[in-house]
Amino acid sequence: MTSPRPEIDERRLGICMVAPAVIIVAVVALAPILEAVRLSLHRVQLQFPDLGQPFVGLDNYAALAREPRVWSALHTTFTFTLVTVSLELVLGTGLALLLHRAFFGRGLVRAAALVPWAFTTVVAALLWKFMYDADYGIVNALLLRAHVVAEPVAWLATPRSALLSLIVADVWKTTPFMALLILAGLQSIPADVLEAARIDGASPLTAFFRVTLPLLRPTLLVALLFRTLDAFRVFDMVFVLTRGGPGNATESISYLTYLTLFRQFDFGMGSALAVVTFACVLLVSFMFIRVLGARPS
């Protein structure tokens, strides 16, 4: 008869080894979320410290639901996320397929393709801000030379062109990241599977949709999840390029949260906005995992 003692010791050792990571995650990730939820249930206005922090229940959330500016920011955020992630997925897949092929100078091309991703977002946004300049920007210079526009366009001055400018800058910056993830997925597909499809008479297009794309499904799920969550929390690109303008046309939910917290010093409403953002991110993650993570029948 064997003694259960070694099994118990092994379990205790496992708990001891996991405990530091669990404590760090709880302190670094969970504690701020709980504090934000607590603040969102109180009226906390730092410019009026004498008022204290009275409990108001769900009043902050009710006030957000009645505020058109919040709905406008959510609409802008969802539009920005949907358009940028869709474009980055298509362009990133095309770029990954190109970089996966063998050709002379492939290493150099791979390094050059990743240059936009190497820029920090603030630097990339400043670069595009200069390029969009109505008087001296290279965007207007190229479009005028190609006769696409008849006169210089103030790209950041109207709601539609400002949102379009944000989308173009973000797609340029982040498509290499999407391509890098998809390229890693392509390299994990066994070559004999594609060879078997070719021997069976599948055209390149059929092999892509029937073989490559299904095998890329887990990689695409990770890439889409990363990019969707990142795009939904967009802040720095908006802060540098448009400051949410003109008017509130390009104001994302993260930028509105920043204004509420650190310009209006309303930590109750700002925390409620942060909790709403967190709930949206959680919902999007759940949908991706349920829809794209499901095994094909």
Coordinates of C-alpha atoms in Angstrom, one line a residue:
M1 CA 0.0 0.0 0.0
T2 CA 1.4 3.3 -1.1
S3 CA 1.4 6.4 1.1
P4 CA -0.5 9.5 -0.1
R5 CA 2.1 11.7 1.5
P6 CA 4.2 12.3 -1.7
E7 CA 1.1 13.3 -3.7
I8 CA 0.0 15.8 -1.0
D9 CA 3.5 17.3 -0.9
E10 CA 3.5 17.6 -4.7
R11 CA 0.2 19.4 -4.6
R12 CA 1.4 21.8 -1.9
L13 CA 4.6 22.5 -4.0
G14 CA 2.4 23.3 -7.0
I15 CA 0.3 25.7 -5.0
C16 CA 3.4 27.4 -3.6
M17 CA 4.9 27.8 -7.1
V18 CA 1.6 29.2 -8.6
A19 CA 0.8 31.5 -5.6
P20 CA 3.2 34.3 -6.4
A21 CA 1.9 34.7 -9.9
V22 CA -1.7 34.6 -8.7
I23 CA -1.0 37.3 -6.0
I24 CA 0.8 39.5 -8.6
V25 CA -2.1 39.2 -11.1
A26 CA -4.6 39.9 -8.3
V27 CA -2.7 43.0 -7.1
V28 CA -1.8 44.4 -10.6
A29 CA -4.9 43.5 -12.6
L30 CA -7.8 42.7 -10.3
A31 CA -7.3 45.4 -7.6
P32 CA -7.5 48.4 -10.1
I33 CA -10.7 46.9 -11.7
L34 CA -12.4 46.5 -8.3
E35 CA -11.3 50.1 -7.3
A36 CA -12.7 51.4 -10.6
V37 CA -16.0 49.7 -9.9
R38 CA -16.1 51.1 -6.4
L39 CA -15.4 54.6 -7.6
S40 CA -18.1 54.3 -10.3
L41 CA -20.7 53.8 -7.6
H42 CA -19.7 57.0 -5.8
R43 CA -19.8 60.7 -6.7
V44 CA -16.1 61.6 -6.7
Q45 CA -15.2 65.1 -7.9
L46 CA -11.7 66.1 -7.1
Q47 CA -12.3 69.8 -7.6
F48 CA -14.8 69.7 -4.8
P49 CA -13.1 67.6 -2.1
D50 CA -15.4 69.0 0.7
L51 CA -18.3 67.1 -0.8
G52 CA -16.6 63.8 0.1
Q53 CA -17.4 60.6 -1.8
P54 CA -21.2 59.9 -1.3
F55 CA -22.6 56.5 -2.5
V56 CA -24.8 57.1 -5.5
G57 CA -25.4 53.5 -6.7
L58 CA -26.0 53.3 -10.5
D59 CA -26.6 57.1 -10.9
N60 CA -23.3 57.5 -12.8
Y61 CA -24.2 54.8 -15.3
A62 CA -27.7 56.3 -15.7
A63 CA -26.1 59.7 -16.4
L64 CA -23.8 58.1 -19.0
A65 CA -26.8 56.4 -20.8
R66 CA -28.5 59.8 -21.1
E67 CA -25.3 61.5 -22.5
P68 CA -25.3 61.8 -26.3
R69 CA -21.5 62.4 -26.2
V70 CA -21.0 58.9 -24.8
W71 CA -23.0 57.2 -27.5
S72 CA -21.1 59.2 -30.1
A73 CA -17.8 58.1 -28.7
L74 CA -19.0 54.5 -28.6
H75 CA -20.2 54.8 -32.2
T76 CA -16.8 56.2 -33.3
T77 CA -14.9 53.5 -31.4
F78 CA -16.9 50.7 -32.9
T79 CA -16.6 52.2 -36.4
F80 CA -12.8 52.7 -36.0
T81 CA -12.4 49.1 -34.6
L82 CA -14.5 47.4 -37.3
V83 CA -12.9 49.2 -40.3
T84 CA -9.3 49.1 -39.1
V85 CA -9.3 45.5 -38.0
S86 CA -11.0 44.4 -41.2
L87 CA -8.5 46.2 -43.4
E88 CA -5.6 45.0 -41.3
L89 CA -6.8 41.4 -41.6
V90 CA -7.1 41.5 -45.4
L91 CA -3.8 43.5 -45.9
G92 CA -2.0 41.5 -43.3
T93 CA -3.0 38.2 -44.8
G94 CA -1.9 39.3 -48.3
L95 CA 1.4 40.6 -46.9
A96 CA 2.0 37.4 -44.9
L97 CA 1.4 35.3 -48.0
L98 CA 3.8 37.4 -50.0
L99 CA 6.5 37.2 -47.3
H100 CA 6.0 33.4 -47.0
R101 CA 7.0 32.9 -50.6
A102 CA 10.7 32.2 -51.4
F103 CA 12.3 35.0 -53.4
F104 CA 15.6 36.8 -53.6
G105 CA 16.0 39.4 -50.8
R106 CA 13.1 38.0 -48.7
G107 CA 14.9 38.7 -45.4
L108 CA 15.4 42.4 -46.4
V109 CA 11.8 42.7 -47.5
R110 CA 10.6 41.1 -44.2
A111 CA 12.6 43.6 -42.2
A112 CA 11.4 46.6 -44.2
A113 CA 7.8 45.5 -43.9
L114 CA 8.1 45.6 -40.1
V115 CA 9.4 49.2 -40.0
P116 CA 6.0 50.8 -39.4
W117 CA 5.4 48.5 -36.4
A118 CA 8.8 49.5 -35.0
F119 CA 7.6 53.1 -34.5
T120 CA 6.0 54.0 -31.3
T121 CA 2.4 55.0 -31.8
V122 CA 3.0 58.6 -30.7
V123 CA 5.9 59.0 -33.2
A124 CA 3.8 57.4 -36.0
A125 CA 0.9 59.7 -35.2
L126 CA 3.2 62.8 -35.3
L127 CA 4.6 61.6 -38.6
W128 CA 1.2 61.3 -40.2
K129 CA 0.2 64.7 -38.7
F130 CA 3.0 66.3 -40.7
M131 CA 2.1 64.3 -43.8
Y132 CA -1.6 65.4 -43.5
D133 CA -0.7 69.1 -43.3
A134 CA -2.8 71.1 -45.7
D135 CA 0.0 73.3 -46.8
Y136 CA 3.2 71.3 -46.6
G137 CA 2.0 67.7 -46.3
I138 CA 3.2 65.0 -48.7
V139 CA -0.3 63.5 -48.9
N140 CA -1.7 66.6 -50.6
A141 CA 1.4 66.9 -52.8
L142 CA 1.0 63.4 -54.1
L143 CA -2.7 63.6 -54.6
L144 CA -2.4 67.0 -56.4
R145 CA 0.3 65.6 -58.7
A146 CA -1.9 62.5 -59.5
H147 CA -4.9 64.8 -60.1
V148 CA -6.9 63.0 -57.4
V149 CA -7.8 66.3 -55.7
A150 CA -8.1 69.7 -57.3
E151 CA -6.9 71.7 -54.3
P152 CA -5.2 70.9 -51.0
V153 CA -7.4 69.2 -48.5
A154 CA -7.5 69.9 -44.7
W155 CA -7.6 66.2 -43.8
L156 CA -8.0 66.8 -40.1
A157 CA -10.6 69.6 -40.3
T158 CA -13.8 67.8 -41.2
P159 CA -15.4 64.8 -39.3
R160 CA -15.3 62.3 -42.1
S161 CA -11.8 63.1 -43.4
A162 CA -10.4 63.2 -39.8
L163 CA -11.8 59.7 -39.0
L164 CA -10.5 58.5 -42.4
S165 CA -7.1 59.9 -41.6
L166 CA -7.1 58.1 -38.2
I167 CA -8.0 54.8 -39.9
V168 CA -5.3 55.1 -42.6
A169 CA -2.6 56.0 -40.0
D170 CA -3.6 53.1 -37.8
V171 CA -3.8 50.6 -40.7
W172 CA -0.3 51.7 -41.8
K173 CA 1.1 51.3 -38.3
T174 CA -0.4 48.0 -37.3
T175 CA -0.8 45.9 -40.5
P176 CA 2.8 44.5 -40.1
F177 CA 1.9 43.2 -36.7
M178 CA -1.1 41.3 -38.1
A179 CA 1.1 40.0 -41.0
L180 CA 3.8 38.9 -38.5
L181 CA 1.3 36.8 -36.6
I182 CA -0.3 35.3 -39.7
L183 CA 3.2 34.6 -41.2
A184 CA 4.0 32.5 -38.0
G185 CA 0.8 30.6 -38.6
L186 CA 1.6 30.0 -42.3
Q187 CA 5.0 28.6 -41.4
S188 CA 3.5 26.1 -39.0
I189 CA 1.4 24.5 -41.8
P190 CA 3.0 21.3 -43.0
A191 CA 4.2 21.6 -46.6
D192 CA 3.1 18.0 -47.4
V193 CA -0.5 19.0 -46.7
L194 CA -0.4 21.7 -49.4
E195 CA 1.5 19.4 -51.7
A196 CA -1.2 16.7 -51.3
A197 CA -3.8 19.4 -52.2
R198 CA -1.9 20.3 -55.3
I199 CA -1.5 16.6 -56.3
D200 CA -5.3 16.2 -55.9
G201 CA -5.8 18.9 -58.5
A202 CA -6.7 21.9 -56.2
S203 CA -6.0 25.3 -57.7
P204 CA -4.0 27.8 -55.6
L205 CA -7.2 29.6 -54.8
T206 CA -9.0 26.4 -53.8
A207 CA -6.0 25.3 -51.7
F208 CA -6.0 28.6 -49.9
F209 CA -9.7 28.6 -49.0
R210 CA -10.0 24.8 -48.4
V211 CA -6.6 24.0 -46.7
T212 CA -4.6 27.1 -45.7
L213 CA -7.4 29.2 -44.3
P214 CA -8.9 26.5 -42.0
L215 CA -5.5 25.6 -40.7
L216 CA -4.9 29.3 -40.0
R217 CA -8.1 29.6 -37.9
P218 CA -6.4 29.5 -34.5
T219 CA -3.8 32.0 -35.6
L220 CA -6.4 34.3 -37.0
L221 CA -8.4 34.1 -33.8
V222 CA -5.4 35.3 -31.8
A223 CA -4.5 38.0 -34.3
L224 CA -8.1 39.3 -34.5
L225 CA -8.5 39.2 -30.7
F226 CA -5.3 41.1 -30.1
R227 CA -6.0 43.7 -32.7
T228 CA -9.7 44.2 -31.8
L229 CA -9.0 44.8 -28.2
D230 CA -6.1 47.1 -29.0
A231 CA -8.2 49.1 -31.6
F232 CA -11.1 49.4 -29.2
R233 CA -8.8 51.0 -26.6
V234 CA -7.4 53.5 -29.1
F235 CA -6.1 56.6 -27.3
D236 CA -2.7 57.8 -28.3
M237 CA -3.4 58.0 -32.1
V238 CA -6.5 60.1 -31.3
F239 CA -4.7 62.2 -28.7
V240 CA -1.8 63.2 -31.1
L241 CA -3.6 63.4 -34.4
T242 CA -7.1 65.0 -33.7
R243 CA -7.6 65.5 -30.0
G244 CA -11.0 64.1 -30.6
G245 CA -11.9 66.8 -33.1
P246 CA -13.2 68.4 -35.1
G247 CA -15.9 68.9 -32.4
N248 CA -16.3 65.4 -30.9
A249 CA -16.2 63.6 -34.3
T250 CA -13.2 61.4 -33.6
E251 CA -13.5 61.1 -29.8
S252 CA -13.0 57.5 -28.8
I253 CA -14.4 56.0 -25.6
S254 CA -10.8 55.9 -24.1
Y255 CA -10.2 59.5 -25.0
L256 CA -13.5 60.6 -23.5
T257 CA -12.6 58.7 -20.3
Y258 CA -9.3 60.5 -20.2
L259 CA -11.0 63.9 -20.5
T260 CA -13.5 63.0 -17.8
L261 CA -10.9 61.8 -15.4
F262 CA -8.0 64.2 -15.9
R263 CA -9.6 67.3 -17.4
Q264 CA -12.9 67.4 -15.5
F265 CA -11.5 65.5 -12.5
D266 CA -14.8 63.7 -12.2
F267 CA -13.5 60.3 -11.0
G268 CA -17.0 58.9 -10.4
M269 CA -18.1 59.3 -14.1
G270 CA -14.7 58.6 -15.4
S271 CA -14.5 55.3 -13.5
A272 CA -18.0 54.4 -14.8
L273 CA -16.7 55.1 -18.4
A274 CA -13.7 52.8 -17.7
V275 CA -16.0 50.1 -16.4
V276 CA -18.2 50.4 -19.5
T277 CA -15.0 50.1 -21.7
F278 CA -13.9 47.0 -19.8
A279 CA -17.3 45.5 -20.2
C280 CA -17.3 46.1 -23.9
V281 CA -13.8 44.6 -24.2
L282 CA -14.9 41.6 -22.2
L283 CA -17.9 41.1 -24.4
V284 CA -15.9 41.4 -27.6
S285 CA -13.4 38.8 -26.3
F286 CA -16.2 36.4 -25.3
M287 CA -17.8 36.7 -28.8
F288 CA -14.5 36.1 -30.6
I289 CA -13.7 33.0 -28.5
R290 CA -17.3 31.7 -28.9
V291 CA -17.6 32.3 -32.7
L292 CA -14.1 31.9 -34.0
G293 CA -12.9 29.5 -31.3
A294 CA -15.7 26.9 -32.0
R295 CA -14.5 23.8 -33.7
P296 CA -15.8 23.4 -37.3
S297 CA -18.3 20.6 -37.6

